[in-house]
């Protein structure tokens, strides 16, 4: 890694854990603990992203080198660096969980390239003081899911961490995939993920909960100075601006999630980035049939706190916890309350504009809200594939009848026979209103479809697709990982050779483990 420009702002400027033994414990008065990755027995590079390598300053010809393999598997440590795990807390499923921290993530170092800073972090590289009862390792299936999904989200235009490399460790890892008392050994793997930083809402929550207010002030000012240099003014005003920035970027991120049908599955405050980027890909999923109540997380199956339709509300709730954590620095509730109160109002307005753009409507009028509500209800009358519906909606022409329009989107229906009687009449009524509305827009059919096709993806990483690549990889065949990686780099393009992936979830995947709901170990 001859051109990597190492930077040590985090470890140089913030308090470290004075105890350098790698034992599970409570860590106080520190933002991180030094810890080395466990050395894998026989690492093998499965895939690496040339674009992410270039982003952080690694030459693409280095990707196949022994040095790249050793560093990003944890076998070797970069010269003049000290890997570390971050200490943070958080609310999990709405309940205070206390200290959490990087239980299976180890930060290698921060690097600077072309005036941008990136943290390089290994996920699945071994135990840390924050691993609780776990081993800090990751299995091949979860690593493939994280590696592919982060890159898929990036190319969809969704703010996210990036994936640099996916490496098989050569070691076996014991996991109970369904938490049902049937553990089994699986192949281990390590992902190197990249972000401006991995600072979370829970980082601030921890300091406030422990009344470490000196560290809270130092950490907040460090975060603003290094990651939000545009924020100026008196300290109190900076803290308020910082919270406003986090709220705004979080709102934008959630809006993108709703646009593409992504469900995070575990929106705990320790899984929320202060950069407004998607982090920690575990039991995520994309909506197959449009169901606002769907969650991909088995742990969340009873209360469905993290269901698709509740993601904006959860984001606001999480921001409340961040506001509570920052309050001791501000000692004034009103500025924070104003930002929190405007969050859902602003989201609602943005959501309407976003949803109308998915419909090819780019000038809003008062009756459009009813058009949106009626469509969301119709989409739930019978299982309707979200991705296929909105993509095919672009094929409709202004002169079409409601019957012709319905014919053009019929491939989105999982059970076509259910589109009859009242359901059919509801759809005809909606399409009649929709076509009337389209005819008030100035864009031609061709221009409208072109704009819609840049908003409504044709290809997303459906769970069954990820599972197929996992099943093949488990047998030593990584070709499907490479194929999906290429597919997902251009999710808005037609890609005729990849048309097989523009399809509804197959029946066999409806209830198969890994294809419907997943556990937090996924």
CSV table of C-alpha atoms in Angstrom, one decimal, residues 129-433:
chain,number,residue,atom,x,y,z
A,129,UNK,CA,-13.2,-5.5,24.6
A,130,UNK,CA,-16.7,-4.8,23.3
A,131,UNK,CA,-17.5,-8.3,21.9
A,132,UNK,CA,-19.6,-9.2,24.9
A,133,UNK,CA,-20.3,-12.9,24.6
A,134,UNK,CA,-19.3,-13.2,20.9
A,135,UNK,CA,-16.0,-14.0,19.1
A,136,UNK,CA,-15.8,-10.9,16.9
A,137,UNK,CA,-15.7,-12.9,13.7
A,138,UNK,CA,-18.1,-12.9,10.7
A,139,UNK,CA,-19.3,-15.7,8.4
A,140,UNK,CA,-19.1,-15.8,4.7
A,141,UNK,CA,-22.9,-15.3,4.1
A,142,UNK,CA,-23.2,-12.1,6.2
A,143,UNK,CA,-19.9,-10.8,4.7
A,144,UNK,CA,-21.2,-11.3,1.1
A,145,UNK,CA,-24.4,-9.6,2.0
A,146,UNK,CA,-22.6,-6.6,3.5
A,147,UNK,CA,-20.0,-6.4,0.7
A,148,UNK,CA,-22.6,-6.4,-2.1
A,149,UNK,CA,-25.2,-4.3,-0.4
A,150,UNK,CA,-23.0,-1.3,0.5
A,151,UNK,CA,-21.9,-1.1,-3.1
A,152,UNK,CA,-25.4,-1.7,-4.5
A,153,UNK,CA,-26.7,1.2,-2.3
A,154,UNK,CA,-23.9,3.5,-3.5
A,155,UNK,CA,-24.8,3.0,-7.1
A,156,UNK,CA,-28.4,3.5,-6.3
A,157,UNK,CA,-27.5,6.9,-5.1
A,158,UNK,CA,-28.2,6.1,-1.4
A,159,UNK,CA,-25.7,7.5,1.2
A,160,UNK,CA,-23.7,4.5,2.5
A,161,UNK,CA,-20.5,3.1,3.7
A,162,UNK,CA,-18.4,1.5,0.9
A,163,UNK,CA,-16.9,-1.9,0.5
A,164,UNK,CA,-13.2,-2.2,-0.4
A,165,UNK,CA,-12.6,-6.0,-0.1
A,166,UNK,CA,-14.2,-9.4,0.7
A,167,UNK,CA,-11.8,-12.0,1.9
A,168,UNK,CA,-12.3,-15.6,3.1
A,169,UNK,CA,-10.4,-16.3,6.2
A,170,UNK,CA,-9.8,-20.0,5.9
A,171,UNK,CA,-11.2,-20.5,9.4
A,172,UNK,CA,-14.6,-21.9,10.5
A,173,UNK,CA,-16.9,-19.9,12.7
A,174,UNK,CA,-19.7,-21.4,14.9
A,175,UNK,CA,-23.1,-19.6,14.4
A,176,UNK,CA,-26.7,-20.3,15.3
A,177,UNK,CA,-28.3,-18.7,12.3
A,178,UNK,CA,-31.9,-18.7,13.6
A,179,UNK,CA,-31.1,-18.5,17.3
A,180,UNK,CA,-33.0,-21.7,17.8
A,181,UNK,CA,-30.3,-23.8,19.6
A,182,UNK,CA,-28.8,-25.4,16.4
A,183,UNK,CA,-25.4,-23.9,15.9
A,184,UNK,CA,-23.2,-25.0,13.0
A,185,UNK,CA,-19.8,-24.2,11.7
A,186,UNK,CA,-19.6,-21.9,8.7
A,187,UNK,CA,-16.8,-20.4,6.6
A,188,UNK,CA,-15.4,-17.2,8.0
A,189,UNK,CA,-14.8,-14.0,6.1
A,190,UNK,CA,-13.7,-10.4,6.6
A,191,UNK,CA,-15.0,-7.3,4.8
A,192,UNK,CA,-13.1,-4.0,4.7
A,193,UNK,CA,-15.6,-1.2,4.8
A,194,UNK,CA,-14.9,2.5,4.2
A,195,UNK,CA,-16.6,5.6,5.6
A,196,UNK,CA,-15.6,9.2,6.5
A,197,UNK,CA,-15.8,7.9,10.0
A,198,UNK,CA,-17.8,5.3,12.0
A,199,UNK,CA,-19.0,7.7,14.6
A,200,UNK,CA,-22.5,6.9,15.7
A,201,UNK,CA,-25.4,8.5,17.7
A,202,UNK,CA,-24.5,6.0,20.4
A,203,UNK,CA,-21.0,7.5,20.7
A,204,UNK,CA,-22.5,10.6,22.2
A,205,UNK,CA,-25.1,8.8,24.2
A,206,UNK,CA,-22.4,6.8,26.0
A,207,UNK,CA,-20.6,9.9,27.2
A,208,UNK,CA,-23.7,11.6,28.5
A,209,UNK,CA,-25.0,8.5,30.2
A,210,UNK,CA,-21.8,8.1,32.1
A,211,UNK,CA,-21.7,11.9,32.9
A,212,UNK,CA,-18.3,12.1,31.1
A,213,UNK,CA,-19.1,15.7,30.1
A,214,UNK,CA,-15.5,16.8,29.5
A,215,UNK,CA,-15.1,14.0,27.0
A,216,UNK,CA,-18.5,14.8,25.5
A,217,UNK,CA,-17.4,18.3,24.8
A,218,UNK,CA,-14.0,17.3,23.5
A,219,UNK,CA,-15.5,14.6,21.3
A,220,UNK,CA,-18.3,16.8,19.9
A,221,UNK,CA,-15.8,19.6,19.1
A,222,UNK,CA,-13.4,17.0,17.5
A,223,UNK,CA,-16.3,15.7,15.3
A,224,UNK,CA,-17.3,19.2,14.2
A,225,UNK,CA,-13.8,20.4,13.5
A,226,UNK,CA,-12.7,17.3,11.5
A,227,UNK,CA,-15.9,16.2,9.7
A,228,UNK,CA,-18.1,19.4,9.6
A,229,UNK,CA,-15.5,22.2,9.1
A,230,UNK,CA,-18.2,24.4,7.4
A,231,UNK,CA,-19.8,24.8,10.9
A,232,UNK,CA,-18.6,28.1,12.5
A,233,UNK,CA,-19.6,30.4,15.3
A,234,UNK,CA,-19.7,30.2,19.1
A,235,UNK,CA,-19.5,26.7,20.6
A,236,UNK,CA,-23.2,26.5,21.6
A,237,UNK,CA,-24.2,27.6,18.1
A,238,UNK,CA,-21.9,25.0,16.6
A,239,UNK,CA,-23.5,22.2,18.6
A,240,UNK,CA,-26.9,23.2,17.4
A,241,UNK,CA,-25.8,23.5,13.8
A,242,UNK,CA,-24.1,20.0,14.1
A,243,UNK,CA,-27.4,18.5,15.3
A,244,UNK,CA,-29.3,20.2,12.5
A,245,UNK,CA,-26.8,18.9,9.9
A,246,UNK,CA,-27.2,15.3,11.3
A,247,UNK,CA,-31.0,15.6,11.3
A,248,UNK,CA,-31.0,16.9,7.7
A,249,UNK,CA,-28.7,14.2,6.3
A,250,UNK,CA,-30.5,11.5,8.2
A,251,UNK,CA,-33.8,12.7,6.7
A,252,UNK,CA,-32.3,12.6,3.2
A,253,UNK,CA,-30.9,9.1,3.8
A,254,UNK,CA,-34.3,7.7,5.0
A,255,UNK,CA,-36.0,9.3,2.0
A,256,UNK,CA,-33.7,7.4,-0.3
A,257,UNK,CA,-34.4,4.2,1.6
A,258,UNK,CA,-38.2,4.7,1.0
A,259,UNK,CA,-37.6,5.6,-2.6
A,260,UNK,CA,-35.8,2.3,-3.5
A,261,UNK,CA,-37.7,0.1,-1.0
A,262,UNK,CA,-34.8,-0.6,1.3
A,263,UNK,CA,-35.5,-1.8,4.9
A,264,UNK,CA,-32.5,-1.6,7.3
A,265,UNK,CA,-34.0,-4.0,9.8
A,266,UNK,CA,-32.1,-2.9,12.9
A,267,UNK,CA,-32.2,0.9,13.3
A,268,UNK,CA,-30.7,1.0,16.8
A,269,UNK,CA,-29.0,4.2,17.8
A,270,UNK,CA,-25.6,2.5,17.7
A,271,UNK,CA,-26.3,1.7,14.0
A,272,UNK,CA,-27.0,5.4,13.1
A,273,UNK,CA,-24.1,7.4,11.5
A,274,UNK,CA,-23.6,11.1,12.2
A,275,UNK,CA,-22.8,11.4,8.5
A,276,UNK,CA,-26.3,10.4,7.4
A,277,UNK,CA,-25.0,7.3,5.7
A,278,UNK,CA,-26.3,3.7,5.9
A,279,UNK,CA,-24.1,1.6,8.1
A,280,UNK,CA,-24.1,-1.9,9.6
A,281,UNK,CA,-25.8,-4.1,7.0
A,282,UNK,CA,-27.3,-7.0,8.9
A,283,UNK,CA,-30.8,-8.3,8.5
A,284,UNK,CA,-31.7,-5.8,5.8
A,285,UNK,CA,-33.9,-6.4,2.8
A,286,UNK,CA,-35.7,-4.8,-0.1
A,287,UNK,CA,-39.5,-4.9,-0.3
A,288,UNK,CA,-40.6,-7.6,-2.7
A,289,UNK,CA,-44.3,-7.0,-2.5
A,290,UNK,CA,-45.2,-3.5,-1.3
A,291,UNK,CA,-45.9,-4.0,2.4
A,292,UNK,CA,-45.2,-1.0,4.8
A,293,UNK,CA,-45.4,-3.5,7.7
A,294,UNK,CA,-42.6,-5.7,6.5
A,295,UNK,CA,-39.4,-6.1,8.5
A,296,UNK,CA,-36.6,-8.5,7.5
A,297,UNK,CA,-35.5,-9.0,11.1
A,298,UNK,CA,-36.6,-12.1,12.9
A,299,UNK,CA,-35.9,-10.4,16.2
A,300,UNK,CA,-38.3,-7.7,15.2
A,301,UNK,CA,-41.1,-10.0,14.0
A,302,UNK,CA,-43.4,-9.4,16.9
A,303,UNK,CA,-43.4,-5.6,17.3
A,304,UNK,CA,-42.1,-4.7,13.9
A,305,UNK,CA,-40.5,-1.5,15.2
A,306,UNK,CA,-38.2,-1.4,12.2
A,307,UNK,CA,-40.7,-2.1,9.5
A,308,UNK,CA,-40.5,-0.3,6.2
A,309,UNK,CA,-43.3,2.2,6.9
A,310,UNK,CA,-41.9,3.1,10.3
A,311,UNK,CA,-38.4,4.0,9.3
A,312,UNK,CA,-38.9,7.8,9.2
A,313,UNK,CA,-40.5,7.8,12.7
A,314,UNK,CA,-37.7,5.6,14.1
A,315,UNK,CA,-35.1,8.0,12.6
A,316,UNK,CA,-36.8,10.9,14.4
A,317,UNK,CA,-36.9,8.9,17.7
A,318,UNK,CA,-33.2,8.2,17.3
A,319,UNK,CA,-32.5,11.9,16.7
A,320,UNK,CA,-34.4,12.6,20.0
A,321,UNK,CA,-31.8,10.3,21.8
A,322,UNK,CA,-28.9,12.2,20.1
A,323,UNK,CA,-30.5,15.5,21.1
A,324,UNK,CA,-30.7,14.3,24.7
A,325,UNK,CA,-27.0,13.3,24.5
A,326,UNK,CA,-26.0,16.8,23.2
A,327,UNK,CA,-28.3,18.7,25.6
A,328,UNK,CA,-25.7,19.0,28.5
A,329,UNK,CA,-23.5,21.0,26.0
A,330,UNK,CA,-26.3,23.4,25.0
A,331,UNK,CA,-28.5,23.6,28.2
A,332,UNK,CA,-31.4,24.8,26.1
A,333,UNK,CA,-34.1,22.5,24.8
A,334,UNK,CA,-35.9,24.8,22.4
A,335,UNK,CA,-33.4,24.8,19.5
A,336,UNK,CA,-33.2,21.0,19.6
A,337,UNK,CA,-37.0,20.7,19.9
A,338,UNK,CA,-37.5,23.0,16.9
A,339,UNK,CA,-35.2,20.8,14.7
A,340,UNK,CA,-36.9,17.6,15.9
A,341,UNK,CA,-40.4,19.0,15.3
A,342,UNK,CA,-39.6,20.1,11.8
A,343,UNK,CA,-38.1,16.7,11.0
A,344,UNK,CA,-41.4,14.9,10.1
A,345,UNK,CA,-42.9,18.0,8.5
A,346,UNK,CA,-39.9,18.3,6.2
A,347,UNK,CA,-39.9,14.6,5.6
A,348,UNK,CA,-43.5,14.6,4.6
A,349,UNK,CA,-43.0,17.3,2.1
A,350,UNK,CA,-39.9,15.7,0.7
A,351,UNK,CA,-41.6,12.3,0.6
A,352,UNK,CA,-44.5,13.7,-1.5
A,353,UNK,CA,-42.0,15.2,-4.0
A,354,UNK,CA,-40.1,12.0,-4.1
A,355,UNK,CA,-43.1,9.8,-4.6
A,356,UNK,CA,-44.5,12.0,-7.3
A,357,UNK,CA,-41.2,11.8,-9.1
A,358,UNK,CA,-41.5,8.0,-9.0
A,359,UNK,CA,-44.9,8.5,-10.8
A,360,UNK,CA,-43.4,10.8,-13.4
A,361,UNK,CA,-45.1,13.8,-11.9
A,362,UNK,CA,-42.7,16.7,-11.5
A,363,UNK,CA,-45.1,19.6,-10.7
A,364,UNK,CA,-47.2,19.1,-7.6
A,365,UNK,CA,-50.8,20.1,-7.2
A,366,UNK,CA,-53.1,19.8,-4.2
A,367,UNK,CA,-54.9,16.6,-5.3
A,368,UNK,CA,-51.6,14.7,-5.7
A,369,UNK,CA,-51.6,13.7,-2.0
A,370,UNK,CA,-54.8,11.7,-2.6
A,371,UNK,CA,-53.3,10.1,-5.7
A,372,UNK,CA,-50.3,8.9,-3.5
A,373,UNK,CA,-52.5,7.6,-0.7
A,374,UNK,CA,-54.8,5.7,-3.1
A,375,UNK,CA,-51.9,4.1,-4.8
A,376,UNK,CA,-50.2,3.0,-1.6
A,377,UNK,CA,-53.6,1.3,-0.6
A,378,UNK,CA,-53.9,-0.3,-4.0
A,379,UNK,CA,-50.4,-1.7,-3.9
A,380,UNK,CA,-51.4,-3.7,-0.8
A,381,UNK,CA,-54.7,-5.1,-2.2
A,382,UNK,CA,-52.7,-8.0,-3.7
A,383,UNK,CA,-49.0,-8.7,-3.5
A,384,UNK,CA,-47.4,-6.2,-5.9
A,385,UNK,CA,-43.7,-6.1,-6.5
A,386,UNK,CA,-42.5,-2.6,-5.7
A,387,UNK,CA,-39.5,-2.5,-8.0
A,388,UNK,CA,-41.2,-3.9,-11.1
A,389,UNK,CA,-44.4,-1.8,-10.6
A,390,UNK,CA,-42.6,1.5,-10.6
A,391,UNK,CA,-40.1,0.6,-13.3
A,392,UNK,CA,-42.9,-0.5,-15.6
A,393,UNK,CA,-45.0,2.5,-14.8
A,394,UNK,CA,-42.6,4.5,-17.0
A,395,UNK,CA,-43.8,2.5,-20.1
A,396,UNK,CA,-47.3,4.0,-19.8
A,397,UNK,CA,-48.2,6.7,-22.4
A,398,UNK,CA,-50.6,9.6,-22.0
A,399,UNK,CA,-53.0,8.3,-24.6
A,400,UNK,CA,-53.3,4.9,-22.9
A,401,UNK,CA,-56.6,3.8,-21.4
A,402,UNK,CA,-56.7,2.5,-17.8
A,403,UNK,CA,-57.0,-1.1,-19.1
A,404,UNK,CA,-53.8,-0.7,-21.3
A,405,UNK,CA,-51.9,0.9,-18.4
A,406,UNK,CA,-52.9,-1.9,-16.1
A,407,UNK,CA,-51.7,-4.4,-18.7
A,408,UNK,CA,-48.3,-2.7,-18.8
A,409,UNK,CA,-47.7,-3.2,-15.1
A,410,UNK,CA,-49.3,-6.6,-14.6
A,411,UNK,CA,-46.0,-8.4,-14.3
A,412,UNK,CA,-45.7,-6.8,-10.9
A,413,UNK,CA,-48.6,-8.8,-9.5
A,414,UNK,CA,-47.6,-12.0,-7.6
A,415,UNK,CA,-51.0,-13.5,-7.9
A,416,UNK,CA,-52.6,-12.2,-11.1
A,417,UNK,CA,-55.9,-14.0,-10.5
A,418,UNK,CA,-56.5,-11.7,-7.5
A,419,UNK,CA,-56.7,-8.7,-9.8
A,420,UNK,CA,-60.5,-9.1,-10.3
A,421,UNK,CA,-63.8,-7.7,-9.0
A,422,UNK,CA,-63.3,-4.8,-6.5
A,423,UNK,CA,-59.5,-5.0,-6.7
A,424,UNK,CA,-59.7,-4.6,-10.5
A,425,UNK,CA,-62.1,-1.7,-10.2
A,426,UNK,CA,-59.9,0.1,-7.7
A,427,UNK,CA,-56.9,-0.2,-10.0
A,428,UNK,CA,-58.9,1.0,-13.0
A,429,UNK,CA,-60.2,4.0,-11.0
A,430,UNK,CA,-56.6,4.8,-9.9
A,431,UNK,CA,-55.2,4.5,-13.4
A,432,UNK,CA,-58.0,6.7,-14.8
A,433,UNK,CA,-57.0,9.5,-12.4
